[in-house]
Amino acid sequence: MILTTTNSIENHNIIDYLGIVTGVVINKEAISMGFSMSKYYTKLQNNIETVKEEAFQSLQNNAAKLKANAVVGIKIEIELTASNYAMVSVTGTAVKVAV
């Protein structure tokens, strides 16, 4: 599946717009701040990377349910909730492109 932040795909024609799809994932592990800020930032970075990959997988699964072979106009939002849970939301437009 082609994923892009742009609204078009070079050398591919969009045949049909199938709808908006999302992938939202919240890390189940709260990030606690200890005495070492370095360890906190490293753990935060690793958690966000993990959650981001899961969110993109969810986005692709939701696009596949619409029979899409690409998602364009992807936007990524990363938040740290009040309870220190990392949350990533990925949104885009599922499309069918000529291959």
Backbone as ProteinMPNN parsed JSONL, in Angstrom:
{"seq_chain_A": "MILTTTNSIENHNIIDYLGIVTGVVINKEAISMGFSMSKYYTKLQNNIETVKEEAFQSLQNNAAKLKANAVVGIKIEIELTASNYAMVSVTGTAVKVAV", "coords_chain_A": {"N_chain_A": [[0.849, -1.175, 0.0], [0.525, 2.2, -0.838], [1.625, 4.961, 0.952], [1.347, 8.352, 1.719], [2.143, 11.772, 2.504], [1.461, 13.711, 0.794], [-1.001, 15.106, -1.516], [-1.279, 13.841, -3.881], [0.055, 11.204, -5.979], [3.052, 10.734, -7.435], [3.398, 9.775, -10.807], [1.172, 8.115, -10.702], [-2.279, 7.736, -11.213], [-5.119, 8.862, -9.501], [-7.925, 6.989, -9.163], [-10.296, 6.662, -7.709], [-11.8, 8.131, -4.848], [-12.1, 6.933, -1.678], [-12.702, 7.429, 0.976], [-12.241, 8.873, 4.293], [-9.734, 7.699, 6.441], [-8.541, 6.421, 9.564], [-6.044, 5.83, 12.079], [-5.67, 5.172, 15.321], [-3.837, 4.981, 18.233], [-3.198, 4.276, 21.603], [-0.633, 4.176, 23.926], [-0.316, 1.555, 26.209], [1.198, 1.676, 28.421], [2.055, 3.748, 30.983], [4.218, 6.542, 31.135], [6.575, 7.176, 33.417], [8.109, 9.801, 35.204], [11.327, 9.884, 36.338], [14.349, 10.207, 38.211], [16.203, 10.566, 36.239], [16.282, 12.456, 33.481], [17.196, 11.891, 30.951], [16.768, 9.115, 30.649], [13.991, 9.155, 30.805], [13.267, 10.661, 28.506], [14.314, 8.986, 26.52], [12.769, 6.674, 26.903], [10.242, 7.748, 26.372], [10.555, 8.475, 23.667], [10.962, 5.923, 22.499], [8.499, 4.708, 23.123], [6.713, 6.321, 21.662], [7.572, 5.786, 19.04], [6.9, 3.056, 18.828], [4.09, 3.142, 19.195], [3.403, 4.77, 17.056], [4.021, 3.157, 14.822], [2.123, 1.128, 15.209], [-0.198, 2.641, 14.873], [0.001, 3.396, 12.172], [-0.212, 0.864, 11.03], [-2.824, 0.233, 11.75], [-4.155, 2.245, 10.31], [-3.584, 1.402, 7.663], [-4.898, -1.078, 7.667], [-7.558, -0.26, 7.978], [-7.87, 1.18, 5.601], [-7.535, -0.868, 3.748], [-9.863, -2.309, 4.187], [-11.644, -0.764, 2.818], [-10.987, -1.358, 0.286], [-8.831, 0.04, -0.732], [-5.745, 1.007, -2.318], [-3.922, 2.822, -1.644], [-3.067, 5.598, 0.507], [-3.558, 8.969, 0.81], [-2.526, 12.357, 1.654], [-1.776, 12.196, 4.363], [-1.863, 12.901, 7.805], [-0.216, 13.334, 10.889], [-0.63, 13.118, 14.332], [0.728, 13.577, 17.494], [0.393, 13.002, 20.873], [0.772, 13.528, 24.389], [-0.94, 12.256, 26.944], [-2.766, 13.523, 29.838], [-2.289, 11.692, 31.803], [0.167, 10.734, 31.195], [0.3, 8.934, 28.992], [1.315, 7.877, 25.82], [-0.076, 8.922, 22.765], [-0.968, 8.364, 19.435], [-2.281, 9.601, 16.459], [-3.238, 8.929, 13.223], [-4.266, 10.132, 10.167], [-5.84, 10.035, 6.974], [-6.709, 10.071, 3.427], [-8.285, 7.437, 1.923], [-7.615, 5.914, -1.139], [-8.08, 4.674, -4.514], [-5.685, 3.809, -6.76], [-4.367, 3.801, -10.104], [-2.306, 1.217, -11.177]], "CA_chain_A": [[0.0, 0.0, 0.0], [1.271, 3.457, -0.917], [1.268, 5.94, 1.974], [2.039, 9.608, 1.458], [1.582, 12.985, 3.11], [1.039, 14.595, -0.293], [-2.369, 14.86, -1.985], [-1.212, 13.07, -5.121], [1.172, 10.261, -6.029], [3.746, 10.917, -8.711], [3.317, 8.676, -11.769], [-0.032, 7.314, -10.457], [-3.542, 8.478, -11.287], [-6.129, 8.461, -8.531], [-9.14, 6.574, -9.866], [-11.468, 6.828, -6.858], [-11.614, 8.513, -3.456], [-12.934, 5.968, -0.964], [-13.108, 7.933, 2.287], [-11.219, 9.208, 5.278], [-9.384, 6.59, 7.329], [-7.706, 6.803, 10.696], [-5.423, 4.834, 12.942], [-5.411, 5.816, 16.604], [-3.337, 4.017, 19.209], [-2.704, 4.822, 22.861], [0.264, 3.256, 24.598], [-0.923, 1.039, 27.438], [2.168, 1.826, 29.507], [2.298, 5.147, 31.366], [5.634, 6.896, 31.222], [6.781, 7.903, 34.675], [9.315, 10.605, 35.247], [12.173, 9.553, 37.482], [15.436, 11.151, 38.47], [17.003, 10.744, 35.024], [15.527, 12.981, 32.344], [17.679, 11.194, 29.766], [16.031, 7.847, 30.56], [12.593, 9.504, 30.541], [13.141, 11.041, 27.093], [14.566, 7.795, 25.703], [11.579, 5.815, 27.007], [9.176, 8.444, 25.657], [10.837, 8.339, 22.236], [10.715, 4.527, 22.11], [7.055, 4.469, 23.184], [6.079, 7.004, 20.532], [7.898, 5.03, 17.819], [6.095, 1.838, 18.835], [2.69, 3.504, 19.009], [3.271, 5.3, 15.693], [3.981, 2.02, 13.899], [0.824, 0.486, 15.373], [-1.216, 3.527, 14.29], [0.094, 3.266, 10.719], [-0.758, -0.449, 10.676], [-4.281, 0.373, 11.869], [-4.567, 3.056, 9.156], [-3.54, 0.554, 6.474], [-5.97, -2.08, 7.787], [-8.834, 0.415, 7.703], [-7.89, 1.502, 4.17], [-7.72, -2.13, 3.026], [-11.282, -2.67, 4.297], [-12.348, 0.002, 1.775], [-10.393, -1.813, -0.98], [-7.881, 1.058, -1.202], [-4.364, 0.571, -2.478], [-3.079, 3.947, -1.246], [-3.635, 6.618, 1.383], [-2.904, 10.257, 0.53], [-2.828, 13.453, 2.574], [-1.654, 11.703, 5.734], [-1.491, 13.817, 8.885], [0.141, 12.601, 12.097], [-0.688, 13.891, 15.574], [1.297, 12.861, 18.636], [0.029, 13.668, 22.119], [1.029, 12.875, 25.66], [-2.143, 12.54, 27.721], [-2.542, 14.029, 31.194], [-1.806, 10.57, 32.617], [1.452, 10.325, 30.598], [0.2, 7.882, 27.986], [1.588, 8.378, 24.472], [-1.16, 8.651, 21.832], [-0.687, 8.774, 18.064], [-3.419, 9.551, 15.562], [-2.838, 9.065, 11.827], [-5.474, 10.296, 9.355], [-5.604, 10.281, 5.556], [-7.783, 9.729, 2.501], [-8.085, 6.172, 1.223], [-7.87, 6.062, -2.567], [-7.712, 3.62, -5.454], [-4.843, 4.381, -7.822], [-4.01, 2.925, -11.211], [-0.933, 0.701, -11.002]], "C_chain_A": [[0.896, 1.239, 0.0], [0.73, 4.413, 0.147], [2.045, 7.219, 1.715], [1.343, 10.771, 2.165], [1.097, 13.955, 2.043], [-0.368, 14.226, -0.748], [-2.424, 14.117, -3.31], [0.008, 12.158, -5.046], [1.798, 10.374, -7.411], [3.696, 9.63, -9.541], [2.145, 7.715, -11.517], [-1.256, 8.219, -10.553], [-4.509, 7.942, -10.245], [-7.435, 8.204, -9.285], [-10.385, 6.888, -9.033], [-11.046, 7.216, -5.446], [-12.6, 7.701, -2.634], [-13.361, 6.424, 0.429], [-11.923, 8.218, 3.19], [-10.999, 8.007, 6.188], [-8.473, 7.096, 8.439], [-7.075, 5.579, 11.335], [-5.053, 5.555, 14.22], [-4.978, 4.743, 17.595], [-2.836, 4.778, 20.429], [-1.827, 3.762, 23.509], [-0.355, 2.836, 25.92], [-0.022, 1.235, 28.651], [2.401, 3.311, 29.788], [3.798, 5.364, 31.512], [5.823, 7.718, 32.486], [8.116, 8.63, 34.641], [10.08, 10.246, 36.514], [13.233, 10.622, 37.679], [16.248, 11.457, 37.216], [16.118, 11.216, 33.869], [15.932, 12.275, 31.059], [16.931, 9.873, 29.574], [14.56, 8.103, 30.23], [12.396, 9.822, 29.063], [13.371, 9.852, 26.171], [13.356, 6.873, 25.717], [10.407, 6.432, 26.254], [9.34, 8.285, 24.148], [10.535, 6.92, 21.757], [9.227, 4.205, 22.114], [6.338, 5.102, 22.002], [6.35, 6.256, 19.235], [7.039, 3.764, 17.717], [4.634, 2.14, 18.531], [2.454, 4.022, 17.595], [3.186, 4.161, 14.679], [2.647, 1.291, 13.986], [-0.291, 1.321, 14.743], [-1.189, 3.444, 12.764], [-0.452, 1.916, 10.254], [-2.28, -0.427, 10.732], [-4.84, 1.176, 10.693], [-4.619, 2.193, 7.893], [-4.64, -0.505, 6.503], [-7.327, -1.463, 7.46], [-8.96, 0.797, 6.231], [-8.141, 0.235, 3.343], [-9.176, -2.588, 3.081], [-12.122, -1.932, 3.261], [-11.853, -0.366, 0.378], [-9.447, -0.763, -1.582], [-6.514, 0.417, -1.415], [-3.384, 1.712, -2.177], [-3.832, 4.839, -0.261], [-2.847, 7.893, 1.149], [-3.291, 11.278, 1.606], [-2.714, 13.063, 4.039], [-1.176, 12.81, 6.672], [-1.253, 12.977, 10.136], [0.07, 13.551, 13.287], [-0.171, 13.016, 16.707], [0.979, 13.668, 19.888], [0.501, 12.842, 23.305], [-0.149, 13.247, 26.552], [-1.778, 13.035, 29.119], [-1.998, 12.944, 32.116], [-0.494, 9.999, 32.093], [1.373, 9.062, 29.745], [0.456, 8.512, 26.624], [0.447, 7.963, 23.554], [-0.771, 9.188, 20.456], [-1.944, 8.574, 17.231], [-2.914, 9.831, 14.145], [-4.113, 9.092, 10.989], [-5.092, 10.58, 7.91], [-6.827, 9.908, 4.732], [-7.429, 8.441, 1.77], [-8.479, 6.357, -0.236], [-7.522, 4.785, -3.305], [-6.902, 4.289, -6.544], [-4.582, 3.335, -8.893], [-2.56, 2.493, -11.019], [-0.328, 0.236, -12.296]], "O_chain_A": [[1.882, 1.316, 0.732], [-0.476, 4.644, 0.229], [3.259, 7.183, 1.513], [0.133, 10.756, 2.39], [0.396, 14.919, 2.353], [-0.873, 13.156, -0.407], [-3.507, 13.801, -3.802], [0.872, 12.311, -4.182], [1.143, 10.136, -8.425], [3.926, 8.537, -9.024], [2.13, 6.613, -12.064], [-1.257, 9.334, -10.033], [-4.697, 6.732, -10.116], [-7.97, 9.089, -9.952], [-11.404, 7.322, -9.569], [-10.063, 6.7, -4.915], [-13.807, 7.771, -2.865], [-14.292, 5.858, 1.002], [-10.781, 7.863, 2.9], [-11.952, 7.378, 6.647], [-7.737, 8.069, 8.27], [-7.525, 4.449, 11.147], [-4.211, 6.453, 14.207], [-5.657, 3.732, 17.774], [-2.143, 5.789, 20.308], [-2.219, 2.602, 23.629], [-0.864, 3.673, 26.665], [-0.438, 0.985, 29.783], [2.889, 4.041, 28.926], [4.536, 4.483, 31.953], [5.292, 8.822, 32.606], [9.11, 8.129, 34.115], [9.541, 10.301, 37.62], [13.031, 11.791, 37.35], [16.907, 12.494, 37.14], [15.303, 10.453, 33.349], [15.102, 12.08, 30.171], [16.509, 9.553, 28.463], [13.954, 7.353, 29.465], [11.467, 9.314, 28.435], [12.697, 9.721, 25.149], [12.957, 6.348, 24.677], [9.662, 5.726, 25.575], [8.377, 7.995, 23.44], [9.912, 6.744, 20.71], [8.738, 3.512, 21.222], [5.454, 4.487, 21.406], [5.447, 6.106, 18.411], [6.517, 3.444, 16.649], [4.015, 1.469, 17.705], [1.415, 3.741, 16.999], [2.356, 4.205, 13.771], [2.095, 0.88, 12.966], [-1.22, 0.774, 14.149], [-2.243, 3.423, 12.13], [-1.083, 1.832, 9.2], [-2.948, -0.997, 9.869], [-5.884, 0.825, 10.142], [-5.592, 2.25, 7.141], [-5.248, -0.795, 5.472], [-8.141, -2.063, 6.758], [-10.056, 0.741, 5.674], [-8.874, 0.269, 2.355], [-9.672, -3.188, 2.128], [-13.186, -2.41, 2.866], [-12.26, 0.252, -0.606], [-9.288, -0.693, -2.801], [-6.172, -0.579, -0.778], [-2.183, 1.594, -2.419], [-5.061, 4.834, -0.205], [-1.622, 7.908, 1.272], [-4.247, 11.086, 2.358], [-3.48, 13.552, 4.87], [-0.232, 13.544, 6.38], [-1.991, 12.03, 10.41], [0.634, 14.645, 13.259], [-0.58, 11.865, 16.857], [1.258, 14.865, 19.957], [0.612, 11.619, 23.228], [-0.337, 14.419, 26.879], [-0.618, 12.97, 29.526], [-1.321, 13.243, 33.099], [-0.084, 8.909, 32.493], [2.274, 8.224, 29.777], [-0.113, 9.555, 26.303], [0.039, 6.801, 23.551], [-0.304, 10.32, 20.329], [-2.586, 7.525, 17.285], [-2.25, 10.838, 13.898], [-4.944, 8.188, 11.084], [-4.12, 11.291, 7.653], [-7.85, 9.484, 5.271], [-6.409, 8.36, 1.086], [-9.546, 6.893, -0.536], [-6.782, 3.934, -2.811], [-7.372, 5.229, -7.184], [-4.577, 2.134, -8.619], [-1.693, 3.318, -10.731], [0.815, -0.222, -12.314]]}, "name": "protein", "num_of_chains": 1, "seq": "MILTTTNSIENHNIIDYLGIVTGVVINKEAISMGFSMSKYYTKLQNNIETVKEEAFQSLQNNAAKLKANAVVGIKIEIELTASNYAMVSVTGTAVKVAV"}
